[in-house]
Amino acid sequence: MQGMAVTPQVEASQAAPKKYQFDFGEGPVEKGFTGVSATTRYNEKMGYGFNTPENMKNVTAAGTGVASDAVQFLAFGTKSENTFNVDLPNGLYEVTVTLGDTARASVAAEGVFQLINMTGNAATDTFQIPITDNQLNLLVTEGKVGTNFTLSAIEIKKLSKHAVMKPTIYIGGDSTVCNYYPLANSLQAGWGQLLPEFVDTETYQIRNMASGGQIARGFRDDGQLEAILKYIKPGDYFLLQLGINDTNPKNMTTEAEFKEIMRDMVRQVKDKGAMVILSTPQGRATDFNSDNVHNSENRWYRHSILALAKEEKVPLVDLNVLSSTYFTSIGPEASGKLYMPGDSLHPNREGARQLAQIVADDLNRQGFEGFMSR
């Protein structure tokens, strides 16, 4: 916690509101929101503000309403002290973030990533977070270096006085798995983005920490695994699918190195008491032979993923083979329509939906709770 809240304020929090709304920038403030300028410094009396406003800047934004203006973070990084702080009674909260104009940005809070690679102006997403020190510390940070990291609005709703997240399905992966924005109607999608359609979301929340272009070493070392390890607990799942980008020579990851990095992540999560489930990536739209049979079993370090699952005694979704069976059943032309135009690797929204359904079907078949079969 970077801006200490005074004890009397915490004690008085029994009557505190269950919802907080902040509209950032120097433009008109939306009804029901509290206006916050880049110059608003945190103080104990207000209970909110920027920790270091000298590292903030008011900017315009192309959206409407709360998204018509924003603040820009001039200092950033998950460990940066240039945060927006809000005093909150301890408990579990739901935080909805609306960005300003930015190509790709991530949201961090409490020193770790919360949302990964939000793309496009006025992108909006929501996450749950347990507050245990009476204060939320949030900032917008790297999705893509060189772009502006901006924030238009946040809405904070208290869910429970107990600072424990409900059972959670964490997902790790690359561009075939990650979220694309707007979440509700993006043309491109990853199967992790569509998985909520096939999960009992009354019982489980889904945290998709996958990101485009990711490799095993990057996921482990650059903050995504750190965020998962901070919160994951017994009763949670961690679905991990990597390998596509690791096979690219530019990433200089041998198959043996890939396998050991994946093993390290598996063991770290198992040590937290959560269930790790490995997945193999689906193939390309063009992986059909002359008999119109789809097969991509030799792609993406798949054999090492299978071996690792066996050695570490963790469940496996062989999405590579399962998706090939599906693609073969519908044929090359229909399979091609499940990928982005002119792209044989990345699924479109319907393709991601089909892959998510295949993953959920297989997990349901294996007896895992929360996954709905067709």
Coordinates of C-alpha atoms in Angstrom, one line a residue:
M1 CA 0.0 0.0 0.0
Q2 CA 1.5 3.3 -1.1
G3 CA -0.8 5.9 0.4
M4 CA -1.8 5.0 4.0
A5 CA -5.4 5.3 5.0
V6 CA -6.0 6.6 8.5
T7 CA -7.5 4.2 11.0
P8 CA -10.7 6.3 11.8
Q9 CA -11.6 6.2 8.1
V10 CA -11.3 2.5 8.0
E11 CA -13.4 2.1 11.1
A12 CA -16.1 4.4 9.6
S13 CA -16.2 2.3 6.5
Q14 CA -19.2 0.3 7.7
A15 CA -21.3 3.0 6.1
A16 CA -19.0 3.3 3.1
P17 CA -20.7 3.0 -0.4
K18 CA -20.6 -0.3 -2.1
K19 CA -19.8 1.3 -5.5
Y20 CA -17.3 3.9 -6.4
Q21 CA -17.1 5.6 -9.8
F22 CA -14.3 7.8 -11.1
D23 CA -14.2 9.8 -14.4
F24 CA -10.6 10.8 -15.3
G25 CA -9.4 13.8 -17.3
E26 CA -10.3 17.5 -17.3
G27 CA -13.5 17.3 -19.4
P28 CA -17.1 17.2 -18.2
V29 CA -17.8 14.7 -15.4
E30 CA -20.4 12.1 -16.1
K31 CA -23.4 12.0 -13.7
G32 CA -22.8 9.7 -10.8
F33 CA -19.0 9.8 -11.2
T34 CA -16.3 11.6 -9.2
G35 CA -14.1 13.7 -11.4
V36 CA -10.4 13.1 -11.1
S37 CA -7.7 15.2 -12.9
A38 CA -4.2 14.2 -13.5
T39 CA -3.3 16.8 -10.8
T40 CA -5.4 15.1 -8.1
R41 CA -3.0 14.0 -5.5
Y42 CA -4.0 11.3 -3.0
N43 CA -4.8 12.5 0.5
E44 CA -6.3 10.7 3.5
K45 CA -9.3 13.1 3.7
M46 CA -10.5 12.4 0.2
G47 CA -9.5 8.8 0.2
Y48 CA -8.5 8.8 -3.4
G49 CA -6.0 10.3 -5.9
F50 CA -2.7 9.8 -7.7
N51 CA 0.3 8.8 -5.7
T52 CA 2.6 10.8 -7.9
P53 CA 0.5 13.2 -10.0
E54 CA 3.7 14.8 -11.4
N55 CA 3.9 11.6 -13.5
M56 CA 0.3 12.0 -14.9
K57 CA -1.1 14.0 -17.8
N58 CA -4.6 15.0 -18.8
V59 CA -5.4 14.0 -22.4
T60 CA -8.4 13.9 -24.7
A61 CA -10.0 10.7 -25.9
A62 CA -12.1 9.7 -28.9
G63 CA -14.9 8.0 -27.0
T64 CA -18.1 9.5 -25.6
G65 CA -19.3 9.9 -22.0
V66 CA -16.6 8.9 -19.6
A67 CA -14.4 7.9 -22.5
S68 CA -14.3 11.4 -24.0
D69 CA -11.2 12.3 -21.9
A70 CA -8.6 10.4 -19.9
V71 CA -5.3 10.6 -18.0
Q72 CA -2.0 9.3 -19.3
F73 CA 0.5 7.5 -17.2
L74 CA 4.0 8.9 -17.9
A75 CA 5.6 6.4 -15.4
F76 CA 4.4 2.8 -15.5
G77 CA 5.3 -0.8 -14.9
T78 CA 3.7 -3.3 -12.5
K79 CA 6.0 -2.2 -9.7
S80 CA 5.6 1.5 -10.3
E81 CA 4.4 3.8 -7.5
N82 CA 2.7 6.0 -10.0
T83 CA -0.7 4.6 -9.1
F84 CA -4.3 5.8 -8.6
N85 CA -5.1 4.9 -5.0
V86 CA -8.6 4.4 -3.5
D87 CA -9.2 3.7 0.2
L88 CA -11.6 0.7 0.5
P89 CA -12.8 -1.4 3.4
N90 CA -11.1 -4.8 3.1
G91 CA -13.1 -7.3 1.0
L92 CA -13.6 -8.6 -2.5
Y93 CA -14.3 -6.1 -5.2
E94 CA -15.2 -6.1 -8.9
V95 CA -13.3 -3.4 -10.9
T96 CA -14.4 -2.3 -14.3
V97 CA -11.8 -0.3 -16.3
T98 CA -12.3 1.8 -19.4
L99 CA -9.2 3.0 -21.2
G100 CA -8.8 6.1 -23.2
D101 CA -7.0 6.2 -26.6
T102 CA -4.4 3.5 -26.7
A103 CA -3.3 0.8 -29.1
R104 CA -2.6 -1.9 -26.5
A105 CA -2.3 -1.5 -22.8
S106 CA -2.5 -3.7 -19.6
V107 CA -3.9 -2.9 -16.2
A108 CA -2.0 -3.7 -13.0
A109 CA -3.1 -3.4 -9.4
E110 CA -1.4 -4.4 -6.2
G111 CA 1.9 -4.8 -8.0
V112 CA 0.8 -7.4 -10.6
F113 CA -1.1 -7.6 -13.9
Q114 CA -4.8 -7.8 -13.7
L115 CA -5.8 -7.4 -17.4
I116 CA -3.5 -8.2 -20.3
N117 CA -3.3 -6.4 -23.6
M118 CA -6.5 -4.4 -23.9
T119 CA -6.6 -3.2 -27.5
G120 CA -8.3 -0.3 -29.1
N121 CA -9.7 3.0 -27.9
A122 CA -12.2 2.9 -25.0
A123 CA -11.5 -0.8 -24.4
T124 CA -13.4 -2.0 -21.3
D125 CA -12.9 -5.1 -19.1
T126 CA -13.6 -6.2 -15.6
F127 CA -11.6 -8.1 -12.9
Q128 CA -12.1 -9.2 -9.3
I129 CA -9.6 -8.3 -6.7
P130 CA -9.3 -9.0 -3.0
I131 CA -8.3 -6.0 -0.9
T132 CA -6.5 -6.8 2.3
D133 CA -4.7 -3.5 3.2
N134 CA -7.7 -1.1 2.9
Q135 CA -6.5 0.4 -0.4
L136 CA -6.6 -0.3 -4.2
N137 CA -3.5 0.8 -6.1
L138 CA -4.1 0.7 -9.8
L139 CA -2.3 1.9 -13.0
V140 CA -2.3 1.3 -16.7
T141 CA 1.0 -0.1 -18.1
E142 CA 2.7 -1.9 -20.9
G143 CA 0.7 -3.8 -23.5
K144 CA 2.9 -2.5 -26.3
V145 CA 5.9 -0.3 -25.6
G146 CA 5.7 3.0 -27.3
T147 CA 2.0 3.5 -27.1
N148 CA 0.1 5.8 -24.7
F149 CA -1.2 4.1 -21.5
T150 CA -4.4 6.0 -20.7
L151 CA -7.4 5.6 -18.3
S152 CA -10.8 7.1 -18.8
A153 CA -12.9 5.6 -16.0
I154 CA -13.0 2.9 -13.3
E155 CA -16.0 1.6 -11.4
I156 CA -15.5 -0.4 -8.2
K157 CA -18.2 -2.5 -6.7
K158 CA -17.9 -4.4 -3.4
L159 CA -18.9 -8.1 -3.8
S160 CA -18.2 -9.4 -0.3
K161 CA -16.6 -8.5 3.0
H162 CA -14.5 -11.6 2.6
A163 CA -11.3 -10.9 0.6
V164 CA -11.3 -14.2 -1.2
M165 CA -12.1 -14.7 -4.9
K166 CA -14.6 -17.4 -5.9
P167 CA -13.2 -20.5 -7.7
T168 CA -11.2 -19.3 -10.7
I169 CA -10.1 -20.7 -14.0
Y170 CA -6.8 -19.0 -15.0
I171 CA -5.7 -19.4 -18.6
G172 CA -2.2 -19.0 -20.1
G173 CA -1.5 -18.9 -23.8
D174 CA -0.8 -16.9 -26.9
S175 CA -2.7 -15.2 -29.7
T176 CA -4.9 -18.3 -30.4
V177 CA -6.1 -18.2 -26.7
C178 CA -6.1 -14.5 -25.6
N179 CA -8.8 -11.8 -25.4
Y180 CA -9.5 -9.4 -28.2
Y181 CA -11.6 -6.2 -27.8
P182 CA -14.4 -5.3 -27.7
L183 CA -14.9 -8.6 -25.8
A184 CA -18.5 -9.0 -26.8
N185 CA -18.2 -8.7 -30.6
S186 CA -14.5 -8.7 -31.7
L187 CA -14.0 -10.3 -35.2
Q188 CA -10.9 -12.1 -34.0
A189 CA -11.0 -14.1 -30.7
G190 CA -9.0 -16.6 -28.7
W191 CA -10.6 -19.7 -27.3
G192 CA -9.9 -18.4 -23.8
Q193 CA -12.1 -15.4 -24.6
L194 CA -15.1 -17.6 -25.5
L195 CA -14.6 -20.2 -22.8
P196 CA -17.0 -18.4 -20.4
E197 CA -19.9 -19.5 -22.8
F198 CA -19.1 -23.1 -21.7
V199 CA -18.4 -22.7 -18.1
D200 CA -20.6 -22.4 -15.0
T201 CA -19.9 -18.8 -14.4
E202 CA -22.2 -18.7 -11.3
T203 CA -19.5 -20.8 -9.6
Y204 CA -16.3 -20.0 -11.5
Q205 CA -14.8 -16.8 -12.7
I206 CA -12.3 -16.9 -15.7
R207 CA -9.1 -14.9 -15.8
N208 CA -7.6 -15.0 -19.2
M209 CA -3.9 -14.0 -18.9
A210 CA -2.9 -15.1 -22.4
S211 CA -1.3 -12.6 -24.8
G212 CA -0.4 -12.5 -28.4
G213 CA 3.1 -13.6 -29.5
Q214 CA 3.8 -15.1 -26.1
I215 CA 6.4 -17.8 -25.4
A216 CA 6.8 -20.0 -22.4
R217 CA 9.8 -18.1 -21.0
G218 CA 8.0 -14.8 -21.4
F219 CA 4.8 -16.0 -19.7
R220 CA 6.9 -17.3 -16.8
D221 CA 9.3 -14.4 -16.4
D222 CA 7.4 -11.2 -17.6
G223 CA 4.6 -11.0 -15.0
Q224 CA 1.8 -13.2 -16.2
L225 CA 2.6 -16.2 -14.1
E226 CA 3.5 -13.9 -11.2
A227 CA -0.1 -12.5 -11.2
I228 CA -1.5 -16.0 -11.2
L229 CA 0.7 -17.2 -8.4
K230 CA -0.3 -14.2 -6.3
Y231 CA -4.0 -15.3 -6.2
I232 CA -4.3 -19.0 -7.3
K233 CA -5.5 -21.3 -4.6
P234 CA -6.8 -24.9 -4.0
G235 CA -10.0 -25.4 -6.0
D236 CA -8.8 -23.2 -8.9
Y237 CA -7.7 -24.4 -12.4
F238 CA -4.8 -23.3 -14.5
L239 CA -5.2 -24.1 -18.2
L240 CA -1.8 -23.6 -20.0
Q241 CA -1.3 -23.8 -23.8
L242 CA 1.9 -22.6 -25.4
G243 CA 4.3 -23.8 -28.0
I244 CA 3.3 -22.0 -31.2
N245 CA 5.7 -19.1 -30.8
D246 CA 8.3 -21.1 -29.0
T247 CA 8.9 -23.0 -32.3
N248 CA 9.8 -19.8 -34.1
P249 CA 13.6 -19.7 -34.5
K250 CA 13.6 -15.9 -33.6
N251 CA 12.6 -16.8 -30.1
M252 CA 15.6 -19.1 -29.6
T253 CA 13.8 -21.7 -27.5
T254 CA 14.8 -25.3 -28.1
E255 CA 12.2 -28.0 -27.5
A256 CA 14.1 -29.2 -24.5
E257 CA 14.2 -25.6 -23.0
F258 CA 10.5 -25.2 -23.7
K259 CA 9.7 -28.4 -21.9
E260 CA 11.7 -27.5 -18.8
I261 CA 10.2 -24.0 -18.6
M262 CA 6.7 -25.4 -18.9
R263 CA 7.6 -28.0 -16.2
D264 CA 8.8 -25.1 -13.9
M265 CA 5.4 -23.4 -14.3
V266 CA 3.5 -26.6 -13.8
R267 CA 5.3 -27.2 -10.5
Q268 CA 5.0 -23.7 -9.2
V269 CA 1.2 -23.8 -9.7
K270 CA 0.9 -27.3 -8.3
D271 CA 2.7 -26.1 -5.2
K272 CA -0.2 -23.6 -4.6
G273 CA -2.6 -26.5 -4.5
A274 CA -4.4 -25.7 -7.8
M275 CA -5.1 -28.0 -10.7
V276 CA -2.9 -27.6 -13.7
I277 CA -4.2 -28.7 -17.1
L278 CA -2.0 -28.6 -20.2
S279 CA -3.4 -28.1 -23.7
T280 CA -1.8 -28.6 -27.1
P281 CA -2.4 -25.9 -29.7
Q282 CA -4.7 -26.5 -32.7
G283 CA -3.1 -26.6 -36.2
R284 CA -3.4 -24.4 -39.2
A285 CA -6.5 -24.2 -41.5
T286 CA -4.3 -25.6 -44.3
D287 CA -3.2 -28.8 -42.4
F288 CA -5.2 -31.1 -44.7
N289 CA -3.8 -33.9 -46.7
S290 CA -4.9 -35.1 -50.2
D291 CA -7.6 -37.2 -48.6
N292 CA -9.1 -34.1 -46.8
V293 CA -7.9 -35.4 -43.4
H294 CA -6.7 -32.7 -41.0
N295 CA -3.5 -33.5 -39.1
S296 CA -1.0 -31.3 -37.3
E297 CA 0.4 -33.7 -34.7
N298 CA 4.0 -32.7 -35.4
R299 CA 3.5 -29.0 -34.9
W300 CA 4.2 -26.7 -31.9
Y301 CA 6.3 -29.0 -29.7
R302 CA 3.2 -31.1 -29.1
H303 CA 5.1 -34.3 -28.3
S304 CA 6.9 -32.6 -25.4
I305 CA 3.6 -31.3 -24.0
L306 CA 2.2 -34.8 -24.0
A307 CA 5.4 -36.1 -22.3
L308 CA 5.4 -33.4 -19.7
A309 CA 1.7 -34.1 -18.8
K310 CA 2.6 -37.7 -18.3
E311 CA 5.8 -37.0 -16.3
E312 CA 4.2 -34.4 -14.0
K313 CA 0.9 -36.4 -13.7
V314 CA -1.3 -33.5 -14.8
P315 CA -4.4 -33.7 -17.1
L316 CA -4.1 -32.9 -20.8
V317 CA -6.5 -31.6 -23.4
D318 CA -5.0 -32.6 -26.7
L319 CA -6.7 -29.8 -28.5
N320 CA -4.4 -30.4 -31.5
V321 CA -5.9 -33.9 -32.2
L322 CA -9.4 -33.0 -31.0
S323 CA -9.6 -30.0 -33.3
S324 CA -8.2 -32.0 -36.2
T325 CA -11.0 -34.5 -35.8
Y326 CA -13.5 -31.7 -35.9
F327 CA -11.9 -30.0 -38.9
T328 CA -11.8 -33.3 -40.8
S329 CA -15.5 -33.8 -40.0
I330 CA -16.5 -30.4 -41.6
G331 CA -13.9 -30.4 -44.4
P332 CA -11.3 -27.9 -45.6
E333 CA -13.7 -25.2 -46.9
A334 CA -15.8 -25.0 -43.7
S335 CA -12.6 -25.2 -41.6
G336 CA -11.1 -22.2 -43.4
K337 CA -14.1 -20.1 -42.6
L338 CA -13.3 -20.5 -38.9
Y339 CA -10.0 -18.6 -39.3
M340 CA -9.3 -14.9 -40.0
P341 CA -9.4 -14.0 -43.7
G342 CA -6.0 -14.8 -45.3
D343 CA -4.8 -16.3 -42.0
S344 CA -4.3 -20.0 -41.5
L345 CA -3.4 -19.8 -37.8
H346 CA -5.7 -17.4 -36.0
P347 CA -9.3 -18.3 -35.4
N348 CA -12.1 -15.8 -35.9
R349 CA -14.8 -15.5 -33.3
E350 CA -16.8 -18.6 -34.5
G351 CA -13.6 -20.6 -34.7
A352 CA -12.6 -19.6 -31.2
R353 CA -16.1 -20.6 -30.0
Q354 CA -15.7 -24.0 -31.6
L355 CA -12.3 -24.5 -30.0
A356 CA -13.6 -23.4 -26.6
Q357 CA -16.5 -25.8 -26.9
I358 CA -14.0 -28.6 -27.7
V359 CA -11.9 -27.7 -24.7
A360 CA -14.9 -27.6 -22.4
D361 CA -16.3 -30.9 -23.8
D362 CA -13.1 -32.7 -23.1
L363 CA -12.7 -31.3 -19.6
N364 CA -16.3 -32.3 -18.9
R365 CA -15.6 -35.8 -20.2
Q366 CA -12.6 -36.0 -17.9
G367 CA -14.8 -35.2 -14.9
F368 CA -13.8 -31.6 -14.1
E369 CA -16.5 -29.5 -12.5
G370 CA -17.7 -26.3 -14.0
F371 CA -17.3 -27.2 -17.7
M372 CA -20.4 -27.6 -19.8
S373 CA -20.6 -30.2 -22.6
R374 CA -22.8 -29.8 -25.6

